[in-house]
Amino acid sequence: MKNLFRLFKFFLILPFLLPLLAEAQTIPTGMPVLAETYRRAQLLGKINPDVSFTSWPLFPKASFSIQNSFYPDSSLEKRLTPKFHGIIRFGKEKGLIQLLPVTWQQQYNSLHPQGMNDGAMIPSRGYETLFRAGLYFKYSFLSIQLYPEVVYAQNKSYNGFPADYPDYLWAQYYRTMNLIDLPERFGTGAYSKATWGQSSIRLTFGAISFGISNENLWWGPGTRNTLLMTNSAPGFKHLTFNTVRPVETFIGSFEWQLIAGRLEPSDYLPPESHRTYQGKPLYAPKPDDWRYLSGLLVTWHPKWVPGLFLGFARTVQQYHKDMVGNLKDYFPVFMPLGLRAAGGDGELANKRSQLYSVFARWLWVKGHGEVYFEYGRSDYFWNGRDLKVEMAHSGAFVFGFRKLIRMKAHQDENIEVLMEFTQLSMNPSTINRHGLSWYLSPAVRAGYTNRGQMLGAGIGPGSNLQTLQVSWVKSLKLIGIRLERYVHNNDFFFANVKDIRSNWVDFDATLLGQWSFRKQLLLNAQLQYVRSLNYQWQYTPPPPPDYWGGKRKDITNIYFKVGITYRF
């Protein structure tokens, strides 16, 4: 513990050695309308092309020198921003108090939970709402962002994993549920919770910031999914040492974030937790303990290749009760990736669980496009030879492409084409080595979650997602359609269900809309039609010789989401 405090004291003193002050106000991860507007603005060459967009929250004032982070478009700054910005300056411009945008998001699911990347919202059926409002204070190098969130969900009951499935299948289902804290339903009635939301306290000098935060993080180049950090779960308390803009060096610029965080359990049980199989309880209670999370992301922009960003990210978690208190416990992200070099069986005895990935994003400003890729592993390799021979073991990936096509008749309008593919299901190498699905862990049986939701890709363990989105875009306005194919937990399917006629696959069609009204109001909306084939892998085979007939369990869910943001 003493070593940890010494290191934090060093990070605390470090900013005072830097000569320049910088702004630490953030655009939260996934903030409706504004988050994607910034990324599109970079593709169009309107803002700094040297920012990687691989680490969120975003610091627009520091990265792009924009006076008001919540009015990103320069034309809006000149013509549409109202006289009162919700900003009061004092102390000879050293001090600032600003009212943060008020956001009200609402969503509705007709039959079963749908939706991801929605932060503190929970997977639920029925009506759900999230409200966020707050205040930003800055004086000199100190900034305080109070941005709490309140969530309410109707949380109606729905048909989940079928109760009439045979006991052996429930036993296999619990092989997954005992290795991750991912409840099917958050209680039996209405759900409500108030959290610190996107709040933080920071000391910021130049490009460097150190602080305490509860903000959602997003690590990696993906748009719908990334492997290590998304906003599919509520934000979690963490210490952070990060850049607020790229740091220039003789080999290019760097961005990074180092975190030490606390992950909480959901306090909800999986379904049918009373069941037994062959006289033994299926549910194995998880430790009643919080988890310590250590994380590191580094992104490098080589000076010789414009628009190219290369990165590495790693997270390691451990139950608090299993921590000894040495430096390795607090910063395991700096330990070797190979198990042999990390301590062999001794490292396994420390009961830590890790994920890591490498990624790349290539921005084409002149072509108004980007391509990106992330490849990650969820298990150790023994040594360098093992890595070279079995590189695919425990692998997963995200691959995407985005292109903005200028409309000749209207130069300020574009057609956006976005494609993204996420593959989390196990490959043959992982199966052959008796590996586990991504985000499951026998050492940390809460899995890679916070308060019962995924920290990583929102599609969850063993799943795959393919996305195609085409939209008309004009500044903050967007009208589009998104088509997706979502394969639910292929690892469970191939290991246990096996019948090729009963794979659970969703086909989704979503109408998307974003609009700005009356200078300060931003509206976002989604209407999604979801056709679930073989919902929960339910399928009754026909009598021979009719192989492809049978009774299918196909259902339709309607998902509607609408939100409004008021900018001062």
mmCIF file of N, CA, C and O in Angstrom, residues 10 31 69 93 105 129 139 148 178 240 293-294 304-305 309 326 349 360 377 402 454 460 487 498 512:
data_model
loop_
_atom_site.group_PDB
_atom_site.id
_atom_site.type_symbol
_atom_site.label_atom_id
_atom_site.label_comp_id
_atom_site.label_asym_id
_atom_site.label_seq_id
_atom_site.Cartn_x
_atom_site.Cartn_y
_atom_site.Cartn_z
ATOM 1 N N PHE A 10 3.834 10.793 -6.782
ATOM 2 C CA PHE A 10 4.664 11.208 -7.912
ATOM 3 C C PHE A 10 3.798 11.770 -9.030
ATOM 4 O O PHE A 10 4.093 12.814 -9.613
ATOM 5 N N MET A 31 -22.049 10.294 -25.660
ATOM 6 C CA MET A 31 -23.019 11.373 -25.486
ATOM 7 C C MET A 31 -23.851 11.536 -26.757
ATOM 8 O O MET A 31 -23.312 11.672 -27.853
ATOM 9 N N SER A 69 -17.254 23.203 -25.736
ATOM 10 C CA SER A 69 -17.205 21.801 -26.151
ATOM 11 C C SER A 69 -18.539 21.287 -26.671
ATOM 12 O O SER A 69 -18.584 20.362 -27.485
ATOM 13 N N GLU A 93 -10.123 35.264 -15.601
ATOM 14 C CA GLU A 93 -10.232 34.184 -16.586
ATOM 15 C C GLU A 93 -9.647 32.852 -16.100
ATOM 16 O O GLU A 93 -9.662 31.864 -16.832
ATOM 17 N N GLN A 105 -32.898 10.583 -21.631
ATOM 18 C CA GLN A 105 -33.022 9.467 -22.564
ATOM 19 C C GLN A 105 -34.141 8.537 -22.104
ATOM 20 O O GLN A 105 -34.274 8.251 -20.905
ATOM 21 N N THR A 129 -35.859 5.027 -18.321
ATOM 22 C CA THR A 129 -35.426 6.403 -18.562
ATOM 23 C C THR A 129 -34.151 6.711 -17.779
ATOM 24 O O THR A 129 -33.903 6.142 -16.711
ATOM 25 N N TYR A 139 -10.790 26.098 -11.772
ATOM 26 C CA TYR A 139 -9.965 27.216 -11.331
ATOM 27 C C TYR A 139 -8.507 26.809 -11.469
ATOM 28 O O TYR A 139 -8.062 25.844 -10.843
ATOM 29 N N PRO A 148 -24.118 13.811 -12.296
ATOM 30 C CA PRO A 148 -24.786 12.581 -11.840
ATOM 31 C C PRO A 148 -25.872 12.122 -12.798
ATOM 32 O O PRO A 148 -26.354 12.886 -13.638
ATOM 33 N N ASN A 178 -21.914 -19.188 -13.630
ATOM 34 C CA ASN A 178 -21.075 -19.220 -12.433
ATOM 35 C C ASN A 178 -19.720 -18.558 -12.645
ATOM 36 O O ASN A 178 -18.947 -18.419 -11.691
ATOM 37 N N THR A 240 -7.233 8.023 -12.344
ATOM 38 C CA THR A 240 -6.789 8.069 -13.728
ATOM 39 C C THR A 240 -5.609 9.002 -13.921
ATOM 40 O O THR A 240 -5.552 10.081 -13.318
ATOM 41 N N LEU A 293 -9.470 -3.194 -10.472
ATOM 42 C CA LEU A 293 -9.175 -3.222 -11.902
ATOM 43 C C LEU A 293 -8.008 -2.300 -12.209
ATOM 44 O O LEU A 293 -8.038 -1.112 -11.878
ATOM 45 N N SER A 294 -7.007 -2.850 -12.827
ATOM 46 C CA SER A 294 -5.869 -2.061 -13.323
ATOM 47 C C SER A 294 -5.933 -2.055 -14.843
ATOM 48 O O SER A 294 -6.145 -3.104 -15.469
ATOM 49 N N TRP A 304 5.726 9.582 -39.384
ATOM 50 C CA TRP A 304 6.015 9.320 -40.801
ATOM 51 C C TRP A 304 4.778 8.891 -41.589
ATOM 52 O O TRP A 304 4.809 8.860 -42.812
ATOM 53 N N VAL A 305 3.691 8.540 -40.912
ATOM 54 C CA VAL A 305 2.493 8.039 -41.605
ATOM 55 C C VAL A 305 1.284 8.857 -41.161
ATOM 56 O O VAL A 305 0.691 8.566 -40.118
ATOM 57 N N PHE A 309 -2.808 5.354 -36.500
ATOM 58 C CA PHE A 309 -2.720 5.249 -35.048
ATOM 59 C C PHE A 309 -2.584 3.776 -34.676
ATOM 60 O O PHE A 309 -3.378 2.940 -35.134
ATOM 61 N N ASN A 326 1.295 -5.624 -2.633
ATOM 62 C CA ASN A 326 2.553 -5.191 -3.238
ATOM 63 C C ASN A 326 2.290 -4.446 -4.544
ATOM 64 O O ASN A 326 1.150 -4.331 -4.999
ATOM 65 N N ALA A 349 -1.824 -18.601 -9.181
ATOM 66 C CA ALA A 349 -2.269 -18.653 -7.788
ATOM 67 C C ALA A 349 -2.694 -17.289 -7.272
ATOM 68 O O ALA A 349 -3.397 -17.191 -6.258
ATOM 69 N N ALA A 360 -5.456 -0.725 -34.468
ATOM 70 C CA ALA A 360 -4.978 0.264 -35.430
ATOM 71 C C ALA A 360 -6.170 1.014 -36.000
ATOM 72 O O ALA A 360 -7.249 0.438 -36.197
ATOM 73 N N ARG A 377 -6.729 -10.892 -26.943
ATOM 74 C CA ARG A 377 -6.663 -12.226 -26.342
ATOM 75 C C ARG A 377 -7.148 -12.137 -24.899
ATOM 76 O O ARG A 377 -6.945 -11.117 -24.229
ATOM 77 N N ARG A 402 -15.477 3.220 -42.287
ATOM 78 C CA ARG A 402 -16.442 4.313 -42.382
ATOM 79 C C ARG A 402 -16.008 5.265 -43.503
ATOM 80 O O ARG A 402 -14.831 5.579 -43.658
ATOM 81 N N MET A 454 -21.786 -5.625 -18.976
ATOM 82 C CA MET A 454 -20.498 -5.827 -19.614
ATOM 83 C C MET A 454 -19.650 -4.562 -19.615
ATOM 84 O O MET A 454 -20.100 -3.499 -20.045
ATOM 85 N N GLY A 460 -21.762 -9.366 -25.432
ATOM 86 C CA GLY A 460 -21.577 -10.378 -24.410
ATOM 87 C C GLY A 460 -20.790 -11.591 -24.859
ATOM 88 O O GLY A 460 -20.426 -11.743 -26.035
ATOM 89 N N VAL A 487 -25.533 -12.727 -33.428
ATOM 90 C CA VAL A 487 -25.515 -14.148 -33.076
ATOM 91 C C VAL A 487 -25.256 -14.246 -31.572
ATOM 92 O O VAL A 487 -24.208 -13.834 -31.085
ATOM 93 N N LYS A 498 -25.922 -27.479 -30.108
ATOM 94 C CA LYS A 498 -25.323 -28.211 -31.236
ATOM 95 C C LYS A 498 -26.215 -28.375 -32.467
ATOM 96 O O LYS A 498 -25.701 -28.491 -33.574
ATOM 97 N N LEU A 512 -32.736 5.562 -37.714
ATOM 98 C CA LEU A 512 -31.976 6.454 -36.850
ATOM 99 C C LEU A 512 -32.277 7.903 -37.194
ATOM 100 O O LEU A 512 -32.426 8.249 -38.377
#
